[in-house]
Tab-separated table of C-alpha atoms in Angstrom:
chain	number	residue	atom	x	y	z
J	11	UNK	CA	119.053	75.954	119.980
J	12	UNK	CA	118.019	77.991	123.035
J	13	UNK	CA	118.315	76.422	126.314
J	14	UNK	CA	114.458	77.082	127.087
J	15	UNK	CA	113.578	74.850	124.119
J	16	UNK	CA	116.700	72.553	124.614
J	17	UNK	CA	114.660	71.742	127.768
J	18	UNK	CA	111.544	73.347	128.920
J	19	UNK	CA	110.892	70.280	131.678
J	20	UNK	CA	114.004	71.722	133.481
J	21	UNK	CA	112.934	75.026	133.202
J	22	UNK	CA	109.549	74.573	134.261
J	23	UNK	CA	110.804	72.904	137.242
J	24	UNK	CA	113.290	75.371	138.123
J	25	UNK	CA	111.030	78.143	137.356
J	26	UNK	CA	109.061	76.548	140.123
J	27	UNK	CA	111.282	76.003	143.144
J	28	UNK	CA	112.940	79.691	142.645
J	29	UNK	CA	108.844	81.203	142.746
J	30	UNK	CA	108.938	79.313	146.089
J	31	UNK	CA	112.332	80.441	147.062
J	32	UNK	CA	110.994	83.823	146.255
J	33	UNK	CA	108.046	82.924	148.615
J	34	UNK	CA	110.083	81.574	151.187
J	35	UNK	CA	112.020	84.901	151.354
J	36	UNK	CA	108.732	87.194	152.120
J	37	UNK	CA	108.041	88.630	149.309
J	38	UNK	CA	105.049	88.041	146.632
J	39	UNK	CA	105.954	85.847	143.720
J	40	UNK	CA	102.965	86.416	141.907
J	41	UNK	CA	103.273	90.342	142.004
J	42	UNK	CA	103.640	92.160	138.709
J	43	UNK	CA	107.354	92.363	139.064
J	44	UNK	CA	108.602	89.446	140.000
J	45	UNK	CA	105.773	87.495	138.037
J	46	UNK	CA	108.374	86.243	135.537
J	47	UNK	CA	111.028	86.511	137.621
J	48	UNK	CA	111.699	82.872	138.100
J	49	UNK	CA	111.535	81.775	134.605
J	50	UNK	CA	114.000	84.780	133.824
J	51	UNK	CA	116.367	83.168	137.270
J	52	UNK	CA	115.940	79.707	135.520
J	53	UNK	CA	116.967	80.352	132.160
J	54	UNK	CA	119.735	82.549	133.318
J	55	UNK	CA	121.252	79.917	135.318
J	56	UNK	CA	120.821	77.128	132.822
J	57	UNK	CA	123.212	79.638	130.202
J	58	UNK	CA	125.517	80.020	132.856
J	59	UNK	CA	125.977	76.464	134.060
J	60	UNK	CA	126.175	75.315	130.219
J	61	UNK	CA	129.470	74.237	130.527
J	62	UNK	CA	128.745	70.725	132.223
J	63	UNK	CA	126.988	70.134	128.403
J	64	UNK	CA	130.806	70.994	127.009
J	65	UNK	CA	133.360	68.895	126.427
J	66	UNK	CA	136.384	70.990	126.754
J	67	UNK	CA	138.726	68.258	125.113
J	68	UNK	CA	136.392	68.093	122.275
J	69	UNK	CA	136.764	71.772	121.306
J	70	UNK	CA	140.964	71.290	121.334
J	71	UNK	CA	140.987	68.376	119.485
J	72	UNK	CA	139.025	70.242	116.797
J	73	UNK	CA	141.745	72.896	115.868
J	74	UNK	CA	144.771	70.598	116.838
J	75	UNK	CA	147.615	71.045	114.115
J	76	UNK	CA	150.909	70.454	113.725
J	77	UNK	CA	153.399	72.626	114.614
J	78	UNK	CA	156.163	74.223	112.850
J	79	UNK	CA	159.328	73.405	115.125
J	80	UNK	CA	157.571	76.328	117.345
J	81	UNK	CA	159.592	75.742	121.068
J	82	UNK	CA	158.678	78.796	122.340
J	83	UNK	CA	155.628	79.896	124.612
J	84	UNK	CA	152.082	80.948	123.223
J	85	UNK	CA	150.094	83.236	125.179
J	86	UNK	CA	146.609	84.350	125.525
J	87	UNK	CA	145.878	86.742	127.978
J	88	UNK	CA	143.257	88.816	129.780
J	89	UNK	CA	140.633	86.652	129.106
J	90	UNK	CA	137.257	87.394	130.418
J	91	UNK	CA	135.441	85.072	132.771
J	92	UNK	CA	131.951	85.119	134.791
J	93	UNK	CA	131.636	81.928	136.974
J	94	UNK	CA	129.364	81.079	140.140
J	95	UNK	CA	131.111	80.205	143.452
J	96	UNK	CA	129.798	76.575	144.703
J	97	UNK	CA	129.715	77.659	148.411
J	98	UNK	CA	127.139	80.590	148.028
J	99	UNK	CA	126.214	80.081	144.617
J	100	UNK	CA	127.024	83.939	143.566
J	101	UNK	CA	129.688	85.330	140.699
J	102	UNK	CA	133.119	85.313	141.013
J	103	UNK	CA	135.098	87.041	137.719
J	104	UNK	CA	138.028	88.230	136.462
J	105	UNK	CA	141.251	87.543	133.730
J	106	UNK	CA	142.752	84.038	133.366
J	107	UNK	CA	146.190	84.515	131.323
J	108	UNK	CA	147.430	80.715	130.055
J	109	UNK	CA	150.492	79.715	128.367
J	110	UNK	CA	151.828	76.690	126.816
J	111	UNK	CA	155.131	75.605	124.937
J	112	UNK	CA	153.773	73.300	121.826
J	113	UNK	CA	155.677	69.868	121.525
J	114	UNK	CA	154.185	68.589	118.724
J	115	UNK	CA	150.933	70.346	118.677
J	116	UNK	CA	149.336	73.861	118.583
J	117	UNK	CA	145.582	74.169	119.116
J	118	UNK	CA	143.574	77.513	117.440
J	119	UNK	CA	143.812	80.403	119.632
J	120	UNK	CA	140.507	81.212	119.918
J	121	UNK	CA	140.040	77.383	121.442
J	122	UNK	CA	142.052	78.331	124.490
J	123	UNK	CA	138.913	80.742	125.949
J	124	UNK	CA	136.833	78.446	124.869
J	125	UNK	CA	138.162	75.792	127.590
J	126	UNK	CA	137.962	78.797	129.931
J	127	UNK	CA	134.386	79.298	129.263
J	128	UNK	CA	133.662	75.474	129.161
J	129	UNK	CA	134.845	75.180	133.048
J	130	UNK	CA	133.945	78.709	134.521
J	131	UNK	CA	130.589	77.922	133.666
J	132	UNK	CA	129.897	75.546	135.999
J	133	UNK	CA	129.596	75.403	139.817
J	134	UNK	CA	133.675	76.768	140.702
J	135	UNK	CA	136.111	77.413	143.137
J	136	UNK	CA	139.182	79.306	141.843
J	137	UNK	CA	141.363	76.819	142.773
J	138	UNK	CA	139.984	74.185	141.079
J	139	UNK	CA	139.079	76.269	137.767
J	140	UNK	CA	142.968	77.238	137.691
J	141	UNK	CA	143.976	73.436	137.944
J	142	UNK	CA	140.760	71.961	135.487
J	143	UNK	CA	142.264	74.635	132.983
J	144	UNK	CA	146.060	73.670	133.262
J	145	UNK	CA	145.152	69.731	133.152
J	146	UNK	CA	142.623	70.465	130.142
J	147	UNK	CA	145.663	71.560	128.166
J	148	UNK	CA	148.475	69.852	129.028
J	149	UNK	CA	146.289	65.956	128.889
J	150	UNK	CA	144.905	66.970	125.454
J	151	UNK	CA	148.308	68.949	123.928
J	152	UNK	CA	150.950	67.404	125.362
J	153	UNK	CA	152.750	70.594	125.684
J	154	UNK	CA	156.304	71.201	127.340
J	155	UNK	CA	154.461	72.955	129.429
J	156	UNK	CA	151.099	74.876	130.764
J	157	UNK	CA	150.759	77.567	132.703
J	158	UNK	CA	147.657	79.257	134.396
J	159	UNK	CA	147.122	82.206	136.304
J	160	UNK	CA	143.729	83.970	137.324
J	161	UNK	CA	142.886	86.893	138.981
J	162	UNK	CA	139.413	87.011	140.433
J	163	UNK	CA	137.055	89.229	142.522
J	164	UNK	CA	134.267	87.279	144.316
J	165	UNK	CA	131.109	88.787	144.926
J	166	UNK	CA	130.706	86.203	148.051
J	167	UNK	CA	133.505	88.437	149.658
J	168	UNK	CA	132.232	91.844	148.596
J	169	UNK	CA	128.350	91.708	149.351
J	170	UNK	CA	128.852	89.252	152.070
J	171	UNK	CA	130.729	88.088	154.754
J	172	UNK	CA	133.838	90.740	155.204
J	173	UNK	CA	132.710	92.652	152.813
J	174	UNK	CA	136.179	93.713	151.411
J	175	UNK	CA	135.290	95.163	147.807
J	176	UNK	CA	138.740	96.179	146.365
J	177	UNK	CA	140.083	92.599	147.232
J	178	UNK	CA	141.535	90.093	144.862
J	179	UNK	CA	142.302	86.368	144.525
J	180	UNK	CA	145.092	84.864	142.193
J	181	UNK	CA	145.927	81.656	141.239
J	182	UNK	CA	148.430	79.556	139.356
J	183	UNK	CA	149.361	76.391	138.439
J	184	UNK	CA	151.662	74.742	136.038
J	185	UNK	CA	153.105	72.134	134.487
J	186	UNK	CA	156.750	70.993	132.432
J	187	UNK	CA	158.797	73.461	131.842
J	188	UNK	CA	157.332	76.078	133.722
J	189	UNK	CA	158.715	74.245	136.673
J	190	UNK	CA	161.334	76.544	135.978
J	191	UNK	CA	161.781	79.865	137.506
J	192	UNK	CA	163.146	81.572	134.624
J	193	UNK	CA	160.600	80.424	132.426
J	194	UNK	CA	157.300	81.662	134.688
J	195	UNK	CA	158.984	85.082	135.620
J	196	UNK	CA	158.798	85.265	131.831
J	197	UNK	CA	155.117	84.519	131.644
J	198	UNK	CA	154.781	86.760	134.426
J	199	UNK	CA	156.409	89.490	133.284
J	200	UNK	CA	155.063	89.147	129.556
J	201	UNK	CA	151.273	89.105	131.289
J	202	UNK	CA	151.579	92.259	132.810
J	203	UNK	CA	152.662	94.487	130.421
């Protein structure tokens, strides 16, 4: 279902505060180009706040199986990510790279960017996306272990502010096993090759 017909009360009301925001800022709402304007700015941020409709634990419990005596770490890397920063309400993206050592359970690989998704697209810091991720994983898996790292560029830092464009922002966190230097120069080492 599209979100304009999942609800069209929201995005009617939306619609209206950003034509007054538009207002607000001097310029005509009702002009030919930006006549649809704030529909188009509603819907848009209704798709890319979707993940507060998500369940994240939901979608790894779906593909949770057994493993095969598999001790060793399971990577998926370079995943894509678009998210809006809470304090200015404009994009931050980047990679996020996770790893996990299975203890009992694996989850389907293609359910690991899907908990990415879930919690970049909602109102973010990095910070806390890098620890919602990690805790996502290791509460629902039980893993050894969880690692996270992202690497970001934020738009609030580039347009705004000190306007440093070539600048980026990593985070990690982790869990278990990880605790152990050996084992994240590893990860580390395996995510940048």
């Amino acid at each position: 279902m599209k979100l304009e017909e999942k609800s069209p009360e929201i995005t009617r009301q939306l619609s209206a505060h950003y034509k007054e925001i538009i207002r607000l800022l001097g310029e005509d709402p009702d002009r030919e180009g930006l006549r649809r304007s704030p529909e188009r700015v509603a819907k848009a941020m209704q798709f890319m706040l979707q993940g507060y409709d998500e369940d994240p634990v939901e979608v790894l419990q779906a593909a949770m199986f057994l493993e095969e005596d598999y001790k060793q770490m399971v990577i998926v890397k370079d995943i894509d990510f678009f998210s809006l920063c809470e304090h200015h309400i404009l994009p931050f993206f980047g990679k996020v790279h996770v790893a996990y050592i299975p203890r009992k359970y694996i989850t389907g690989l293609s359910k690991i960017p899907r908990v990415v998704d879930i919690f970049a697209r909602r109102l973010q810091i990095q910070e806390r996306l890098t620890l919602q991720i990690k805790e996502c994983i290791q509460q629902t898996l039980n893993p050894l272990g969880v690692m996270v790292v992202i690497e970001a560029q934020h738009m609030c830092m580039q347009m705004r502010g000190v306007e440093k464009q070539n600048s980026l922002t990593t985070t990690s966190d982790f869990t278990g096993s990880f605790q152990q230097a050996k084992t994240r120069e590893e990860f580390m080492t395996l995510i940048k090759k």
